[in-house]
XYZ file of C-alpha atoms in Angstrom:
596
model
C 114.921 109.717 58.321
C 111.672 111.262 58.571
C 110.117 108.447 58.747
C 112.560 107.099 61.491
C 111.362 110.171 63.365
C 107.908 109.546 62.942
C 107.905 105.879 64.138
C 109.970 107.135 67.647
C 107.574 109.732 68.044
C 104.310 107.264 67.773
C 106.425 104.972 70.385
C 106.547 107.398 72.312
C 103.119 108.715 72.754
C 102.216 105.311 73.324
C 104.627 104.875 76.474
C 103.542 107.971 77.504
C 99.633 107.222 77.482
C 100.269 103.889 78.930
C 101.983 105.613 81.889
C 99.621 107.956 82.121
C 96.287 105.920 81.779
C 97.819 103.325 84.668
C 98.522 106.778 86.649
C 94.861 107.330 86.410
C 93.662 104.027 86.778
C 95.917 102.790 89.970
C 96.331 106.130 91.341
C 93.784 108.936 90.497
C 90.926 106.835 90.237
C 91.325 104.948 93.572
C 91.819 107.880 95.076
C 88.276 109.784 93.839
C 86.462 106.473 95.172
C 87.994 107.137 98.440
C 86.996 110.656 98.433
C 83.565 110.049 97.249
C 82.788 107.168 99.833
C 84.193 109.746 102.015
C 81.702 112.009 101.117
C 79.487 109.534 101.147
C 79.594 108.715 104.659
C 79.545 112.185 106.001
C 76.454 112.429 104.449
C 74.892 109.640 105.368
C 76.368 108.497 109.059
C 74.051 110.319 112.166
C 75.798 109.767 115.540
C 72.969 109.058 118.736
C 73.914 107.756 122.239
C 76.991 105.892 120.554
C 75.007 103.935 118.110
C 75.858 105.522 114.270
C 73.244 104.386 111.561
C 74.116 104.502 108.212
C 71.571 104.843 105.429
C 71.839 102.398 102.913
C 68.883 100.045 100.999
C 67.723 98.435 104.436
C 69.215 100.478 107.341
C 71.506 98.863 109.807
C 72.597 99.939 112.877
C 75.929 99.290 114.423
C 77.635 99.840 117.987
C 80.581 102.257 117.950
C 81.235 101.608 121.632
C 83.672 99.036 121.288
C 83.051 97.933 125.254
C 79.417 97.889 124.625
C 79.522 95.187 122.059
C 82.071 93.185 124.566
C 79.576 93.645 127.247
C 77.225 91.520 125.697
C 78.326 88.240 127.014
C 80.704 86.305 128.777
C 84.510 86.027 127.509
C 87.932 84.646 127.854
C 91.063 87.292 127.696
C 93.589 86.669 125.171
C 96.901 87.508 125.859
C 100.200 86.764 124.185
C 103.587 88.544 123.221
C 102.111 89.446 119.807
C 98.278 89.342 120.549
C 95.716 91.057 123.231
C 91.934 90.483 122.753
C 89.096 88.241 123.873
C 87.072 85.030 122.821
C 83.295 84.850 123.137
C 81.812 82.166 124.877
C 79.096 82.236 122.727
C 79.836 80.248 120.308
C 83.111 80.112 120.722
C 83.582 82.574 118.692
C 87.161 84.564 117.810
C 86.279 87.902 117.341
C 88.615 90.476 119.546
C 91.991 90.492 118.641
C 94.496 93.335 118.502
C 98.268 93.023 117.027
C 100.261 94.599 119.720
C 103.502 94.489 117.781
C 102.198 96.932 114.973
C 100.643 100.395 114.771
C 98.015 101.762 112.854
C 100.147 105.102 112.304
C 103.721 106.056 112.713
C 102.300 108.323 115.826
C 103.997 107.502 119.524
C 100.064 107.340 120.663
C 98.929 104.812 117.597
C 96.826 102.079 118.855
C 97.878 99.156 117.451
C 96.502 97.212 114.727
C 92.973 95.210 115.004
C 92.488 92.198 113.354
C 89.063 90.933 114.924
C 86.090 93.140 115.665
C 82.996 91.652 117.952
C 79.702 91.344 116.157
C 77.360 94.373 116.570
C 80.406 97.121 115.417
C 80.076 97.870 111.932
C 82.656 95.304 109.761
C 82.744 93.024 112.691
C 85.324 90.330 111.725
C 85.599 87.164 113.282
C 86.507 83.207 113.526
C 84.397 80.021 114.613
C 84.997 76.678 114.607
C 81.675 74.434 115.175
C 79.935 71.285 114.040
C 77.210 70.155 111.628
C 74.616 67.013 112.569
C 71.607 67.543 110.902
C 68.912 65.427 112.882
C 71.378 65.450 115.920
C 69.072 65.084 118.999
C 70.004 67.987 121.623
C 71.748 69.134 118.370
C 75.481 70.265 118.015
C 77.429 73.539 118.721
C 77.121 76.300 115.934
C 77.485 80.250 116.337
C 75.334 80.644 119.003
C 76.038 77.721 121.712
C 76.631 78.879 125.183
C 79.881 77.471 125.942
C 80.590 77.027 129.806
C 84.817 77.994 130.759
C 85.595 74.905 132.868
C 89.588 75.580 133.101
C 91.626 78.240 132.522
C 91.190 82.263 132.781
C 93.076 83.465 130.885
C 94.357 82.031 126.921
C 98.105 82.248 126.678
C 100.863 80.262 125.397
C 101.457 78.548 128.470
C 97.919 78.540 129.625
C 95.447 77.023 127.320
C 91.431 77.287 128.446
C 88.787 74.262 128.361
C 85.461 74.617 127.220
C 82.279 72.513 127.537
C 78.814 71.999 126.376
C 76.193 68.762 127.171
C 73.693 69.218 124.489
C 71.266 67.508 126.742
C 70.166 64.295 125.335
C 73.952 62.158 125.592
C 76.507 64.263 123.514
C 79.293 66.193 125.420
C 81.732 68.747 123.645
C 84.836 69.560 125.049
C 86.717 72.321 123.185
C 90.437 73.017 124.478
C 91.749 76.014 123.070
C 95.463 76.874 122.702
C 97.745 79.453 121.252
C 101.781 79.695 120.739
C 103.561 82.805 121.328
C 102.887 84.290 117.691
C 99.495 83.570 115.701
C 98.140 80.023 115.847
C 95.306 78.950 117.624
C 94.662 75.214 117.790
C 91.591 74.138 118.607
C 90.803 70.887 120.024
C 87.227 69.242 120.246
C 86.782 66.248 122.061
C 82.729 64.417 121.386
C 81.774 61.720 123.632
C 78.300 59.904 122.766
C 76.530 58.667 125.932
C 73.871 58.026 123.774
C 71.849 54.836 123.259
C 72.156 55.379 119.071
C 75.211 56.336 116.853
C 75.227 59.803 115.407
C 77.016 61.287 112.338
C 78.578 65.079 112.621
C 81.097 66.592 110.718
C 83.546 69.550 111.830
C 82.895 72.689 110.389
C 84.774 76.517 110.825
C 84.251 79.875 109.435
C 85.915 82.985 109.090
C 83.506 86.195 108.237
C 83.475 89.666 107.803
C 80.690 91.738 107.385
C 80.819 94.254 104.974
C 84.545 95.624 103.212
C 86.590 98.013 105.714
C 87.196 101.183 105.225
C 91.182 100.190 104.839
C 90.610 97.850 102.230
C 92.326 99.024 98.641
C 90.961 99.104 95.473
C 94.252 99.140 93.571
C 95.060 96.701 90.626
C 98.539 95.635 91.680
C 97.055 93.984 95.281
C 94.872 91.507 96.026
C 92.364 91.761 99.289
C 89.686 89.135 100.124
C 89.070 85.742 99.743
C 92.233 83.492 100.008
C 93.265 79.979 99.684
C 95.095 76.519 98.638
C 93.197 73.136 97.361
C 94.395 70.332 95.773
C 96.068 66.937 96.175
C 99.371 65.946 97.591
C 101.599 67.350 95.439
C 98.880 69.206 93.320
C 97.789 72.578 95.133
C 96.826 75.814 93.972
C 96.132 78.828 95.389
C 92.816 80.297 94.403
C 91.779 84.354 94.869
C 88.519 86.280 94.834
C 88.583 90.066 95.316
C 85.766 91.436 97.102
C 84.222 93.029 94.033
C 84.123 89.644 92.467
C 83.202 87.670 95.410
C 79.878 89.576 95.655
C 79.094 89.233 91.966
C 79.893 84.966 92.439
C 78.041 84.677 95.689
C 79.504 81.449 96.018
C 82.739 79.505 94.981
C 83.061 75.929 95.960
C 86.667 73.502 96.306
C 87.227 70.359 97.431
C 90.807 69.492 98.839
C 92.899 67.109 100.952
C 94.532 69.151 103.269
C 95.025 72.717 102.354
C 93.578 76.349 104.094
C 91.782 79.044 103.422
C 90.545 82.639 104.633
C 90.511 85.878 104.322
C 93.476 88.437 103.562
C 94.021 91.912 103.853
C 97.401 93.867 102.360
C 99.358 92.778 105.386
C 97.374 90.350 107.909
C 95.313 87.217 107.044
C 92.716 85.094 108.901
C 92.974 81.560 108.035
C 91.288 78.354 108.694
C 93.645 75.300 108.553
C 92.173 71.301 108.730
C 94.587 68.129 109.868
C 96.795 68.117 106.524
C 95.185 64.691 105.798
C 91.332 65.321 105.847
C 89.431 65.810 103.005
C 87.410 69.067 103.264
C 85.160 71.206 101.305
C 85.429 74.444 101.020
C 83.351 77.255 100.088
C 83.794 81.626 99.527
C 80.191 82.743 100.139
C 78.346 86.039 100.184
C 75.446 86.611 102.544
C 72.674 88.968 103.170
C 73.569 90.594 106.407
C 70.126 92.868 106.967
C 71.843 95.597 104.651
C 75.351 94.703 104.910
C 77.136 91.391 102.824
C 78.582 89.325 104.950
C 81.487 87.625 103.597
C 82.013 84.048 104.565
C 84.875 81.512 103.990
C 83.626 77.991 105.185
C 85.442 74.976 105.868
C 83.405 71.499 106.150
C 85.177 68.071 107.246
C 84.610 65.220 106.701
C 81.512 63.446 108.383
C 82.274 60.584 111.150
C 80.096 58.532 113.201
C 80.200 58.426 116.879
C 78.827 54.675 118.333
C 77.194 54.952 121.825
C 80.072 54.654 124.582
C 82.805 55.739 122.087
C 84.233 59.274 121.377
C 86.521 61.031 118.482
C 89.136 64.205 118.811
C 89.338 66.830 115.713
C 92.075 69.533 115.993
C 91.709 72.659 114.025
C 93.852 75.288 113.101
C 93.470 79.562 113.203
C 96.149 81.660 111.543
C 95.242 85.381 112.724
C 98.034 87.367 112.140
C 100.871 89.256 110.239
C 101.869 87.684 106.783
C 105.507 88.378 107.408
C 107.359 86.069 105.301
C 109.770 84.160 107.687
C 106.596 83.892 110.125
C 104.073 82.102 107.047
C 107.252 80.277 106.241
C 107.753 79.022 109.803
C 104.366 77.177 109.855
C 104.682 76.410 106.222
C 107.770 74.014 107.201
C 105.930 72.978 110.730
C 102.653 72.097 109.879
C 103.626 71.049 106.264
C 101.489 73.490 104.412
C 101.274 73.989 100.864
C 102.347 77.581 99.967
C 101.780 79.217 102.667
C 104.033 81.706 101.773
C 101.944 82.846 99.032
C 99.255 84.616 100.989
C 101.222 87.298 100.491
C 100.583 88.535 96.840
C 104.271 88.085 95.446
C 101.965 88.734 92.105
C 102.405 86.732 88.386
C 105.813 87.694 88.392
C 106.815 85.905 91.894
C 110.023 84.648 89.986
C 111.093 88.197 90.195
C 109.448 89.347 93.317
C 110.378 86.955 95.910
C 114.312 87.060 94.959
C 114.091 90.516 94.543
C 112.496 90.386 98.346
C 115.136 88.077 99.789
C 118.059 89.912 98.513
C 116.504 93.332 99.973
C 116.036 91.572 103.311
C 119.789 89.926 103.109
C 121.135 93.594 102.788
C 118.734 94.456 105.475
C 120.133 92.105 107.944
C 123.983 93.464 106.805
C 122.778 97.109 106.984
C 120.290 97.117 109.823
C 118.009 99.251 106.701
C 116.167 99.225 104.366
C 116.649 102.091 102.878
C 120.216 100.981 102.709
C 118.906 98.012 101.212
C 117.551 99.197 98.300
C 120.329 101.082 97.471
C 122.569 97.953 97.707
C 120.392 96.334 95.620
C 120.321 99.110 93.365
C 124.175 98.515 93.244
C 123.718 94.504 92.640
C 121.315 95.530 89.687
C 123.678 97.560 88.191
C 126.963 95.493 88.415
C 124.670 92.999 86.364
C 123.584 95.328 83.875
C 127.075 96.251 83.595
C 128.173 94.598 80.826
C 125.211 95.485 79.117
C 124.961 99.068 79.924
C 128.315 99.959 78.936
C 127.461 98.553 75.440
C 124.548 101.288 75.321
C 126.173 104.233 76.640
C 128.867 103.585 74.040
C 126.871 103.504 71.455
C 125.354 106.667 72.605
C 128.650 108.345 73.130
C 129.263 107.334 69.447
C 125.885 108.818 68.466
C 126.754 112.318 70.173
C 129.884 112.512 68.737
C 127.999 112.027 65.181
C 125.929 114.578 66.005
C 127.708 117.164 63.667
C 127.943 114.737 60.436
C 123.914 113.979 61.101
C 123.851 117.762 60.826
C 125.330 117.866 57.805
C 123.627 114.804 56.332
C 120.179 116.880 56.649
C 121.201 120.150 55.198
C 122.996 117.924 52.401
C 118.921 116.674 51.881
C 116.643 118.868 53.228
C 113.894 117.654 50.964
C 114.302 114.377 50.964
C 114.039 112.208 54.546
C 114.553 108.945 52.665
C 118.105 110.018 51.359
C 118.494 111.480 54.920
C 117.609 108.081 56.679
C 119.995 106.104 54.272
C 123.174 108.206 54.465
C 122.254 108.066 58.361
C 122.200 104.418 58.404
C 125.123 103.948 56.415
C 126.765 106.255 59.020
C 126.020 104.042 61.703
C 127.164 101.225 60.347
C 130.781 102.239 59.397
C 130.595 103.549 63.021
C 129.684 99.835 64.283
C 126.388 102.253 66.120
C 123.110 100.238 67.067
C 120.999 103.278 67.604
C 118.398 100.941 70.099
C 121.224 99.856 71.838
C 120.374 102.931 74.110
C 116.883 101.694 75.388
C 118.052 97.853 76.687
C 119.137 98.746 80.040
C 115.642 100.435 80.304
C 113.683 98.264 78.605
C 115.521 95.601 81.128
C 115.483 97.214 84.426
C 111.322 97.459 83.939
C 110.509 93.731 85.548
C 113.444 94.866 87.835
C 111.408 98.498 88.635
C 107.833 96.111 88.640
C 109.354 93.392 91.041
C 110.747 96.043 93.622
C 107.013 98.348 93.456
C 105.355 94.835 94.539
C 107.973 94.151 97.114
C 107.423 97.844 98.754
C 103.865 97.710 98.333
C 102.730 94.340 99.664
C 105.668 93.140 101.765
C 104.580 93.847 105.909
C 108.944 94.416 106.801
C 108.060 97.679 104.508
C 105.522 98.957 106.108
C 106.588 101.784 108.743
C 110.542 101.090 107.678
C 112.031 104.357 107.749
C 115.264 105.883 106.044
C 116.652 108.592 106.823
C 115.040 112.313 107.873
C 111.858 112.860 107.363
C 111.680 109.781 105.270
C 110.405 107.335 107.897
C 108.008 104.679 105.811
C 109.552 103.493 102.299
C 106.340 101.879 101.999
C 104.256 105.339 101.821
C 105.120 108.604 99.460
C 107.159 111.166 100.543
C 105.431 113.061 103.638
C 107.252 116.406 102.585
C 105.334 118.824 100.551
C 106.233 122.063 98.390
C 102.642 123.621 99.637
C 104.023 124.093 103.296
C 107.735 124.870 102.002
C 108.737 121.482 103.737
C 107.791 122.393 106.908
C 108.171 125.968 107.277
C 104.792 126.578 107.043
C 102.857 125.300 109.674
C 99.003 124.494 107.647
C 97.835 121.084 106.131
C 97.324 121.983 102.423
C 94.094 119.336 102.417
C 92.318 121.412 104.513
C 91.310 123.778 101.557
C 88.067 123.627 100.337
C 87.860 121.963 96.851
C 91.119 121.647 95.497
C 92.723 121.101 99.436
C 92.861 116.886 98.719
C 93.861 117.390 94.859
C 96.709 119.835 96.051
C 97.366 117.619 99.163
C 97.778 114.475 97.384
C 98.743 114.463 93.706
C 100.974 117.810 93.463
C 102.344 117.378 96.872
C 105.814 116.951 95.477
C 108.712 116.647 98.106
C 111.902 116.539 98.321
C 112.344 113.021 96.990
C 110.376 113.186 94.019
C 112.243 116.586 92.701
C 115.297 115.072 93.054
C 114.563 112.076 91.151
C 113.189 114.333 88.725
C 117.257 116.317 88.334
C 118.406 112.811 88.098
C 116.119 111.703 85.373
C 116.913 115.473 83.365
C 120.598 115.090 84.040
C 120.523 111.353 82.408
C 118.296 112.604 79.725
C 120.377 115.527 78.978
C 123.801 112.855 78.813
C 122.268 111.205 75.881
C 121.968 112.561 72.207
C 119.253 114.968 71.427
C 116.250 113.879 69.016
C 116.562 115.065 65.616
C 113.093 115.530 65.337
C 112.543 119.237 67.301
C 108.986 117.989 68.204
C 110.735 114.792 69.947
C 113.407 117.139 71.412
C 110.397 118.807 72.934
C 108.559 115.945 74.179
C 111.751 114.829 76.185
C 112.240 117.724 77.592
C 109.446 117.607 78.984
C 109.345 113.875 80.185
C 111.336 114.753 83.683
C 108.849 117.258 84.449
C 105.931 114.460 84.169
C 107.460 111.928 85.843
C 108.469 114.375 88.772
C 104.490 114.676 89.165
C 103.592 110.692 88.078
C 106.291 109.502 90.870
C 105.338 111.615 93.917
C 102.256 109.448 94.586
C 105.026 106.177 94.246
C 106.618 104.765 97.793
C 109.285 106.479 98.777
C 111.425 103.032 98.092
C 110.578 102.874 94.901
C 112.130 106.896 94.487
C 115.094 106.029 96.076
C 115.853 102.728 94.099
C 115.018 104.800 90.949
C 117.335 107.895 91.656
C 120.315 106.044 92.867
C 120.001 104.390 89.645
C 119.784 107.207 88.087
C 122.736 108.606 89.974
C 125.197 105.421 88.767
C 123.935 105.496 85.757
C 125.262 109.108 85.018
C 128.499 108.293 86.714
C 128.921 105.183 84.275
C 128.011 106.980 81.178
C 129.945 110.065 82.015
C 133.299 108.026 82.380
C 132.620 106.437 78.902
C 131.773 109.346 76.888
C 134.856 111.438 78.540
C 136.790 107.882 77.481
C 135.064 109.046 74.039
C 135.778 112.038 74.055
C 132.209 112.968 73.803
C 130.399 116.570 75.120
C 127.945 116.066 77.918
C 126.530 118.418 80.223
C 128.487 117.306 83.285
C 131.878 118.576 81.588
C 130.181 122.027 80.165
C 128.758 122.839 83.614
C 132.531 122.792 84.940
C 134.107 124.244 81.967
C 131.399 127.274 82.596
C 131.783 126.991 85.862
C 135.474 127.809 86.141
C 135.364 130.289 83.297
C 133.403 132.422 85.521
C 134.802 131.906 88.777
């Protein structure tokens, strides 16, 4: 028996350190790095005129008027129902583009989302599509070309603009750009050779960002950066580089038929896509920037040769937008692209992710939210694990019962735990007991627990979608905190010097967190107690940790886990009354009305 004991308590304290080193390594540790570049910057960032310069190895100095670095040259307004921004007409370039559908913050004044940022601004983000001729007379259009607007004002859905460009010496470009109502561009290049002699160009685009945001993540469970899918027909993968290792490769190269590529952030993505049939090559790059990287995703088609007299047409595709999953899907089916779907990080376990996503967002369409949702799909998980969980609590009823004979069994041997852990097996088995039967609906429900944390955590329909109360973003922690008495107190507890953030962020505890914390005692308290008084005390304390480990979680993820909780209880507490069996539940109400 003792030995029994010893081997749950070494489980244990491995399950426990696990949990806690991924609570330091996904939670406090991204958390100090945010502080510290925080700190960082404060330091380092002098404001003059509206130009900040930031120290770093080789100073650079960025615009912070956004209007400034748009009053550099001449653009073209975009405007859509899901998109307001500009295009440069230097060299064509993409780079001013807001998401008018989504806010940064849950605030009524929130500006809404930026995608693109003009060059000049510091982590200026931005698309291109241009061509490469090497030995081109008059050469060919590339980042800096001054474009001429021949038609159009304005870039809509219904109003597409024309530009042009004569390089001078018998090659004219003629660039239409379009856009639907969502988030595709389509750009259209027309080359005619007047020429005397044939020339050979090839189609290139870009999508670059210089430096990583201030936004971007470092957590382990999300991927950020370089994106995209190569292959053949029929033979595509998708390929990732986070930012951390796309500066330490430099460069990454990929040929493909077909395909796309760009760059992704948690919820919105950038990406370059060719004709379906052209072979490409494709390339992540990093870039001295004069003291900033600049990271580059390149695209280069094929080369074709122009005869004097004749001319060719490439199309080319820009993705800039939201990676909701019906939207990616959408041009997935239309354009025939290969897993499209995918720039959103479903993760390695997308065989539990995405179904665990599309049942949420079936209950969401029934419900109207997602709050709702989850519950429902709490319920679906448990009428599953039914079967299954019934067998456990059983056993454990069986096991409390038995608690009187194990009793008995140890003051029968108190000096000897082998006798102990042989009369105690015997026990179980005239009893028909499997003493692990008690940790399979656990041990189950983790992929389940897994699956759901990705879906709140990476899926864009989660972001901002509110309960009820106070909870009004299942994708973010509980707002409430004890350090303000949930509102009665009128002070940000960050605002202290020192331990303000600490206090502010990992012992914020509200309201959700404490109550999955009573759920998780209550359940504990259901099942048997360890024989082992050092385990007894250990699990006592487990509700108490997990309150603390859980209030950083998603509010989602709290509510899936408590109204678990919740049916769990219910289901054991019918079997073990069917049993016969004391539990907590039936002692409160015996005490209860024995006092009132």
């Amino acid at each position: 028996m003792q030995n029994d004991n010893s081997r749950n308590t070494i489980i244990f304290v491995v399950i426990a350190m696990i949990f806690l080193l991924g609570y330091s390594e996904f939670v406090m540790k991204p958390q100090a790095e945010r502080r510290q570049a925080a700190q960082q910057l404060a330091t380092t960032e002098q404001t003059v005129d509206g130009v900040a310069t930031v120290a770093s190895p080789t100073t650079a100095t960025f615009v912070t008027d956004r209007s400034a670095a748009l009053g550099a040259g001449a653009r073209v307004p975009i405007q859509t129902p899901t998109l307001k921004g500009s295009l440069s007409l230097e060299g064509g370039r993409i780079d001013d583009l807001f998401l008018t559908d989504y806010k940064e913050t849950l605030a009524a004044d929130s500006p809404p989302v930026e995608l693109f940022r003009p060059q000049g601004m510091e982590h200026s983000y931005s698309a291109l599509f241009a061509w490469n001729g090497p030995n081109v007379p008059g050469g060919v259009p590339g980042p800096r070309t001054p474009w001429r607007l021949t038609a159009g004002s304005v870039l809509t859905p219904t109003t597409p603009v024309t530009l042009t460009w004569d390089n001078g010496q018998g090659l004219r470009f003629t660039r239409v750009i379009a856009i639907d109502p969502q988030y595709l561009f389509t750009v259209t290049d027309t080359v005619a050779n007047f020429s005397t002699q044939a020339i050979t160009i090839a189609p290139f685009g870009r999508v670059e960002r210089q430096g990583v945001p201030d936004h971007v993540g470092r957590q382990a469970i999300l991927h950020e950066g370089a994106i995209g899918t190569f292959g053949e027909t029929g033979k595509f993968a998708t390929q990732q580089l986070k930012y951390k290792d796309w500066a330490k490769k430099e460069r990454v190269q990929y040929s493909s038929t077909g395909g796309w590529l760009g760059i992704t952030d948690k919820y919105w993505l950038a990406a370059m896509i060719p004709d379906q049939s052209e072979k490409i090559e494709a390339e992540f790059r990093v870039r001295d920037g004069g003291g900033a990287d600049i990271h580059e995703v390149n695209m280069m088609g094929a080369a074709r040769t122009i005869a004097p007299g004749r001319q060719i047409v490439e199309t080319q595709k820009l993705f800039a937008g939201v990676k909701r999953n019906e939207i990616l899907k959408g041009y997935q089916d239309e354009l025939n692209l290969p897993r499209f779907t995918y720039a959103i990080d479903w993760g390695m376990f997308w065989f539990l992710t995405r179904p665990i996503f599309w049942v949420v967002e079936f209950f969401f369409g029934v419900l109207g939210n997602f709050g709702l949702a989850i519950l429902a799909l709490t319920f679906v998980v448990k009428l599953i694990m039914f079967p299954l969980a019934n067998k456990s609590y059983e056993s454990l009823s069986k096991m409390r019962k038995l608690q009187p004979l194990m009793e008995e069994i140890k003051k029968k041997h108190p000096d000897d735990p082998t006798k102990q852990q042989q009369e105690t097996m015997a026990l179980y088995q005239r009893e028909k007991i499997n003493p692990l039967a008690g940790c399979l609906p656990i041990l189950v429900q983790i992929p389940v627990f897994y699956a759901l944390y990705k879906v709140l955590f990476v899926t864009i329909e989660m972001r901002h979608a509110p309960f009820f109360g106070w909870l009004r973003d299942l994708s973010a922690p509980d707002p409430s905190t004890l350090w303000t008495l949930y509102g009665l107190i009128p002070w940000d507890p960050t605002s202290l010097p020192l331990i303000g953030t600490i206090l502010g962020t990992n012992f914020a505890l509200g309201i959700l967190p404490i109550f999955y914390g009573l759920t998780m005692w209550l359940q504990m308290a259901m099942n048997p107690p360890a024989p082992d008084p050092v385990q007894r005390k250990i699990f006592a304390f487990m509700p108490l940790v997990f309150t603390f480990i859980m209030a950083t979680f998603p509010a989602g993820l709290l509510v899936y886990w408590a109204w678990n909780n919740i049916l769990s209880i219910i289901q054991q507490w019918f079997i073990m009354n069917r049993f016969k069996a004391e539990n907590p539940i039936d002692t409160f109400i015996a005490r209860f009305k024995k006092t009132a």
